[in-house]
XYZ file of C-alpha atoms in Angstrom:
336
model
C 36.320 -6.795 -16.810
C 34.559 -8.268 -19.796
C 33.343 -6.257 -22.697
C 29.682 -7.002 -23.874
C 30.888 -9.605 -26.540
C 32.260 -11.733 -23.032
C 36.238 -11.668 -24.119
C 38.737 -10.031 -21.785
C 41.398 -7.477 -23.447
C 44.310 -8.892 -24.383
C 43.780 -12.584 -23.449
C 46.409 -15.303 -23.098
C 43.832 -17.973 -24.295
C 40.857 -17.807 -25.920
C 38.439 -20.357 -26.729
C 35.803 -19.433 -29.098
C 32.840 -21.985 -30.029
C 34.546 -25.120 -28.567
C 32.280 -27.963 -28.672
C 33.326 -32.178 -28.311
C 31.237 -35.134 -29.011
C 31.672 -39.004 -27.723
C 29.961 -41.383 -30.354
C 27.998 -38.598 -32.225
C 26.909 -37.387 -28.519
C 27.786 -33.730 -27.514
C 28.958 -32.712 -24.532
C 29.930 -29.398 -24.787
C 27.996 -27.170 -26.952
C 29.872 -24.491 -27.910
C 32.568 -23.212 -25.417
C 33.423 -19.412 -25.181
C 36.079 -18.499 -22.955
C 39.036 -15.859 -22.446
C 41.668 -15.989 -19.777
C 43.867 -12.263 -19.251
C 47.806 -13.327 -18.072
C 47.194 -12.898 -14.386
C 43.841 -13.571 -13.884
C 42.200 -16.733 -11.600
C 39.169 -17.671 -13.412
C 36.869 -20.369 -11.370
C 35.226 -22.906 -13.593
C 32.115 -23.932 -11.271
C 29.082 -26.357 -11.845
C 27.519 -30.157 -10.681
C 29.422 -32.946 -11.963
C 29.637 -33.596 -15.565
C 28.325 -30.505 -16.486
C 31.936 -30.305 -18.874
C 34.146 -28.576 -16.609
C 36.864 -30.879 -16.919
C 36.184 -31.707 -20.361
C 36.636 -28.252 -21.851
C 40.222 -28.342 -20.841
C 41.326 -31.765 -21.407
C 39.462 -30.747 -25.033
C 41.427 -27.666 -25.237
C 45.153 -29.677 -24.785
C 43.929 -32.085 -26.875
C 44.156 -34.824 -24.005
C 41.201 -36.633 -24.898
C 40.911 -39.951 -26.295
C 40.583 -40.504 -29.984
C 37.167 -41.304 -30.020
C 35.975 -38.080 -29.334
C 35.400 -35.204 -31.582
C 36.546 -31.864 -31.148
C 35.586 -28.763 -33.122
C 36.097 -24.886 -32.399
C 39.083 -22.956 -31.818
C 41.709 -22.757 -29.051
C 44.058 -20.092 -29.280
C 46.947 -19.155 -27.020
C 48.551 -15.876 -28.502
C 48.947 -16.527 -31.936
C 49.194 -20.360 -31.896
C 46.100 -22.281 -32.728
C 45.930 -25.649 -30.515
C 42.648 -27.774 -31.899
C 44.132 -30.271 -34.270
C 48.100 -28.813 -33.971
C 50.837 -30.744 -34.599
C 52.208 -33.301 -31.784
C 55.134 -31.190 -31.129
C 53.461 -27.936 -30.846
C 51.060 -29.229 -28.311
C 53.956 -31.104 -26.879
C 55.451 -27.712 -26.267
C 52.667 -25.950 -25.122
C 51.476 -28.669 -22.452
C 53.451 -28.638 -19.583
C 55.275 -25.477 -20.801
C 52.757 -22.593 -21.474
C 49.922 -24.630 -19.948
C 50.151 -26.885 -16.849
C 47.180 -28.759 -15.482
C 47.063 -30.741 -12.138
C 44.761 -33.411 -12.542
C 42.230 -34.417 -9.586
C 43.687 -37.355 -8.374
C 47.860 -37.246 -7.994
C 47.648 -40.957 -7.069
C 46.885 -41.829 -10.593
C 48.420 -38.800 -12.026
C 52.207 -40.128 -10.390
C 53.871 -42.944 -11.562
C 53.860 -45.126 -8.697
C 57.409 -46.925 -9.547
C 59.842 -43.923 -10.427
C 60.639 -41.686 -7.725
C 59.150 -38.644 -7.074
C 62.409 -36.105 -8.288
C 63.149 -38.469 -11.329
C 59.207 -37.307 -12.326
C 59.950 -34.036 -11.555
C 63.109 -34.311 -13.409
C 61.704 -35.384 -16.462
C 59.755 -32.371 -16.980
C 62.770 -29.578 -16.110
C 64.813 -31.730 -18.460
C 61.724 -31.536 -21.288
C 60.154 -27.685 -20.935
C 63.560 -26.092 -18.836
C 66.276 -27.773 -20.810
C 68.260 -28.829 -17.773
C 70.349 -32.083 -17.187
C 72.584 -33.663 -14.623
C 73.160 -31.937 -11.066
C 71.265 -29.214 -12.429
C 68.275 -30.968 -12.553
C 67.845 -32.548 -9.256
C 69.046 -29.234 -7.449
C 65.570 -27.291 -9.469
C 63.460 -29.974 -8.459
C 64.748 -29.350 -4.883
C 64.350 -25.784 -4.912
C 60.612 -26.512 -6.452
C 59.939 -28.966 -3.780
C 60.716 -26.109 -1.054
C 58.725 -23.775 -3.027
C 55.734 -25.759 -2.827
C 56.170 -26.754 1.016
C 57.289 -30.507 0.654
C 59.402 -30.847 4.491
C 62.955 -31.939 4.278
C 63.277 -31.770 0.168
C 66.263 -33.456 -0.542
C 65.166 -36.479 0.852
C 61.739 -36.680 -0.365
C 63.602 -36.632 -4.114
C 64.261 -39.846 -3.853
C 60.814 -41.394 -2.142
C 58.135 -43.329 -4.428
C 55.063 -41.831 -4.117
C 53.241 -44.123 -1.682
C 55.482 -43.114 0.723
C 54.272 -39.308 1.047
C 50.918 -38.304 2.493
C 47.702 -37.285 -0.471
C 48.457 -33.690 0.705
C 52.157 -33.896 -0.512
C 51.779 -35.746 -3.468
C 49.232 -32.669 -4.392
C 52.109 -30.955 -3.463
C 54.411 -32.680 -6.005
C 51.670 -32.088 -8.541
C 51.948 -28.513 -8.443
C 55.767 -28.649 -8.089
C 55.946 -31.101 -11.366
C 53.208 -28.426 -13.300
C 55.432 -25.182 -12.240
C 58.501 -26.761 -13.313
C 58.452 -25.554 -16.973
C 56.946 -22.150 -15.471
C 53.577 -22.202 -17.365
C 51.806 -19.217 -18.098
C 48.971 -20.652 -17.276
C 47.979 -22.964 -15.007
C 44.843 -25.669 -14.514
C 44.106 -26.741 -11.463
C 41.356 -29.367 -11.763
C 39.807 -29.995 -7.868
C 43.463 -29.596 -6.930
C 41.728 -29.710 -3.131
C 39.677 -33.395 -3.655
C 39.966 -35.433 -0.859
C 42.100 -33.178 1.655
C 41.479 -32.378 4.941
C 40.651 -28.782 5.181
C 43.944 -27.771 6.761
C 45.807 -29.013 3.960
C 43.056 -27.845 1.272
C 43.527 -24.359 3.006
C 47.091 -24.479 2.669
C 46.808 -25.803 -0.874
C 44.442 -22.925 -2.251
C 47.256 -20.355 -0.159
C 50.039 -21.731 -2.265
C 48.672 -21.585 -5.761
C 47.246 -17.760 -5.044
C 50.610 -16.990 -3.648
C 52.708 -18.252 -6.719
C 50.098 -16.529 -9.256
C 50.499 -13.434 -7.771
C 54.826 -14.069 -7.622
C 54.928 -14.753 -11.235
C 51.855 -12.917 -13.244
C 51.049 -17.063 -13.981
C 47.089 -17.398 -14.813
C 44.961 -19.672 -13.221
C 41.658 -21.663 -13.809
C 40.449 -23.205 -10.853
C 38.060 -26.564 -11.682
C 35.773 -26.816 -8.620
C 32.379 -27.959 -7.826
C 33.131 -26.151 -4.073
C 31.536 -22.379 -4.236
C 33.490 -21.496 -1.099
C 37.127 -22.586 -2.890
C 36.207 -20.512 -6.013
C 35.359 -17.630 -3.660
C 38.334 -17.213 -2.030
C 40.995 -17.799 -4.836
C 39.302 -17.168 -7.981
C 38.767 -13.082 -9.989
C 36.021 -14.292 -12.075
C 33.922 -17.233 -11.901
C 31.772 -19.335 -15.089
C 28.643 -21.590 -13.823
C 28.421 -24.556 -16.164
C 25.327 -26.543 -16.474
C 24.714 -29.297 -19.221
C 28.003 -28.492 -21.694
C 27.311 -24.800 -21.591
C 28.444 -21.509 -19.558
C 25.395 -20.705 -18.393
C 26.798 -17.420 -16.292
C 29.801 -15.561 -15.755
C 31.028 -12.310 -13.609
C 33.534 -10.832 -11.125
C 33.370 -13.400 -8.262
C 32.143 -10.600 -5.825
C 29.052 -9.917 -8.000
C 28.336 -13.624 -8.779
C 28.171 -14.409 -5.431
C 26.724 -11.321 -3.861
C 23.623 -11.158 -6.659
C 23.015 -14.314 -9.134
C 21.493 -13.826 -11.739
C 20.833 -17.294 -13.574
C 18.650 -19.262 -11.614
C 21.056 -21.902 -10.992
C 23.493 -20.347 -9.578
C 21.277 -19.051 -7.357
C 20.163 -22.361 -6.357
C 23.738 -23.583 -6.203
C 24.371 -20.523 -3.575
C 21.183 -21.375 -1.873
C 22.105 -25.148 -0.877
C 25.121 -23.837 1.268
C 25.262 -23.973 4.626
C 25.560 -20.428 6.404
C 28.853 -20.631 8.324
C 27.562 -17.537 10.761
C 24.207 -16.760 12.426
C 21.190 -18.785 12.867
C 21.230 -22.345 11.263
C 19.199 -22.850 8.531
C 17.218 -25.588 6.525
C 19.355 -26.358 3.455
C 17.366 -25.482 -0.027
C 18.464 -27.868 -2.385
C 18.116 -27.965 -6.522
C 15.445 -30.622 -6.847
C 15.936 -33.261 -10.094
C 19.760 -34.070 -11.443
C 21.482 -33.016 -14.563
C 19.974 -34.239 -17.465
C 21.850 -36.929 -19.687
C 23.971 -35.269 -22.437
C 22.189 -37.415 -24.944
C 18.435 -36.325 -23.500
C 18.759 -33.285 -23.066
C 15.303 -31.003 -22.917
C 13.796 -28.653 -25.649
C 15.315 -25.107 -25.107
C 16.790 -24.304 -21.463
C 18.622 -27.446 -20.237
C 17.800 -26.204 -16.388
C 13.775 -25.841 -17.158
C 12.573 -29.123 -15.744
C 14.300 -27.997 -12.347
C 14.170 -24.575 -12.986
C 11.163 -22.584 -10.082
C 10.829 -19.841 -12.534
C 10.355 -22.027 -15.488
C 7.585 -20.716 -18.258
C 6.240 -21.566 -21.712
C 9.233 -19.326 -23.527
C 12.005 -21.441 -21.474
C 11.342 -24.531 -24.088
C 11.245 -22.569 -26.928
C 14.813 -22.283 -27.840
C 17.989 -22.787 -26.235
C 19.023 -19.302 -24.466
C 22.349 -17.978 -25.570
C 24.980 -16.147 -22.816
C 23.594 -12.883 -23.297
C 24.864 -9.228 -21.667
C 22.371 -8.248 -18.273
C 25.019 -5.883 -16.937
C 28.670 -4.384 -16.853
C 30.488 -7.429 -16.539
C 27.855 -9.496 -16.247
C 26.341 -12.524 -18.406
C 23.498 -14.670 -18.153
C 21.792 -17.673 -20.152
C 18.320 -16.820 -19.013
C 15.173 -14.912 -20.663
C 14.119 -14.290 -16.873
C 17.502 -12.920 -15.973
C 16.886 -9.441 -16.232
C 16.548 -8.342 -13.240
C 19.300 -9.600 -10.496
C 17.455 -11.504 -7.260
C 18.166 -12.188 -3.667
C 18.976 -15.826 -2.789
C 15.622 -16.749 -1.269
C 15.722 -16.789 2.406
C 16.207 -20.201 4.376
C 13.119 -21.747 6.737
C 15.667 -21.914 10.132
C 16.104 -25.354 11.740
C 14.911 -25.116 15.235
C 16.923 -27.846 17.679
């Protein structure tokens, strides 16, 4: 549960007023976020709203070019602008992150258990047989068939499911405390995505490990994820349990966002989509960066930018109209 200043007790990592800039151009304005050891937070929101962007910021795996400002904190050690070998510690030790796409993420000429092997070596200070008989036992963990012999395979060999696989094998391997999983599901069938999702909840709940769950799919985020933050435009725009986000938006977005899925029981129904597209980062509207597609939108929405403010126990919103929780408007049905 969040307390009305929107920090959990205790956290692991807290970011506090992150913000990053490409060429003078922000992106993210002003990033506040705490993750509890334990918890599966769902980062949620269109594509490049800065989902991806906070955490790539908060490792400090962006390129040069960009400018990062704010603080990053996990327990006492301060991350923005840290020395190479903290963060050299800290990533791929304390914090893992599976990246979307593990056919780009793998190197495709060195064999799957040397990769593996390379980070038990680095973060679990292992070498020789014992290193090859971890990455076995982390390749059963994560579900990879016949283990031993997959060690030695290159990576086009394996299917996009078990490379995914591999991904999350090569991120638990110096047993993070907390791990990213950025669209961890992109591109898989949804048997495998299912399977996927059932493996990272199952290893967070053996070993107390945080998650934060990068999706622009609601229904993955409702399934796996605690708490859930909407993003829109480089800000959190609305955050609560998932249960409550999902049962009663409050920011007109996310209502919207909940609105253009289809029902999976009952009658079908004509899809209600968010009319208009993110704006650009570097034209971004007076005030509320959802008014021009906002229905609700008045006079007071231009007048200043709204700030993530407390509506309820547990519950933040960036909206003057949030107030008072609504229903998801109801969906014309589609007659066959």
């Amino acid at each position: 549960m969040l307390d009305r200043f929107g920090s959990v007790a205790d956290p692991l990592v807290e970011i506090n007023g992150l913000t990053v800039a490409f060429d003078g151009v922000k992106v993210l304005h002003g990033i506040d976020l705490s993750v509890a050891r334990g918890e599966a937070v769902g980062l949620v929101g269109e594509s490049g709203c800065g989902k991806s962007v906070t955490w790539l910021a908060a490792l400090g795996l962006l390129p040069k070019k960009a400018s990062v400002s704010g603080n990053v904190r996990l327990g006492s050690t301060e991350l923005i602008d840290a020395e190479p070998d903290v963060l050299d510690t800290v990533r791929g030790g304390r914090i893992a992150m599976i990246f979307q796409d593990p056919a780009s993420a793998l190197n495709p000429v060195l064999r799957l258990g040397k990769q593996v092997g390379e980070a038990l070596a680095l973060h679990g200070g292992l070498s020789g047989a014992a290193i090859r008989a971890e990455a076995r036992r982390l390749f059963d963990l994560v579900g990879i068939p016949d283990a031993a012999r997959r060690l030695d395979a290159f990576p086009h060999e394996l299917s996009g499911g078990q490379n995914q696989r591999v991904m999350i094998a090569m991120a638990l391997a110096g047993k993070p405390d907390l791990l990213v999983a950025d669209e961890p599901t992109t591109a898989l069938d949804a048997t495998i995505q299912a399977q996927i999702l059932e493996l990272l909840t199952k290893i967070r709940r053996e070993t107390d490990m945080a998650l934060v769950l990068i999706s622009h799919d609601l229904g993955v985020i409702s399934q796996t994820c605690d708490r859930v933050c909407v993003m829109y435009a480089g800000r959190i725009i609305e955050t609560a349990e998932a249960q409550s986000l999902f049962d009663e938006p409050l920011h007109p977005y996310t209502q919207g966002l909940i609105a253009a899925l289809p029902p999976l029981e009952g009658v079908r129904r004509r899809l209600d989509p968010i009319e208009g597209n993110v704006p650009e980062p570097w034209n971004l509207p007076p005030g509320c960066a959802f008014a021009p597609r906002c229905p609700r939108r008045g006079e007071a929405c231009d007048a200043g930018v709204p700030p993530l403010a407390w509506k309820a126990p547990g519950r933040f919103a960036a909206c003057i109209k949030a107030l008072q929780a609504e229903p998801v408007r109801p969906r014309e049905p589609v007659y066959a």
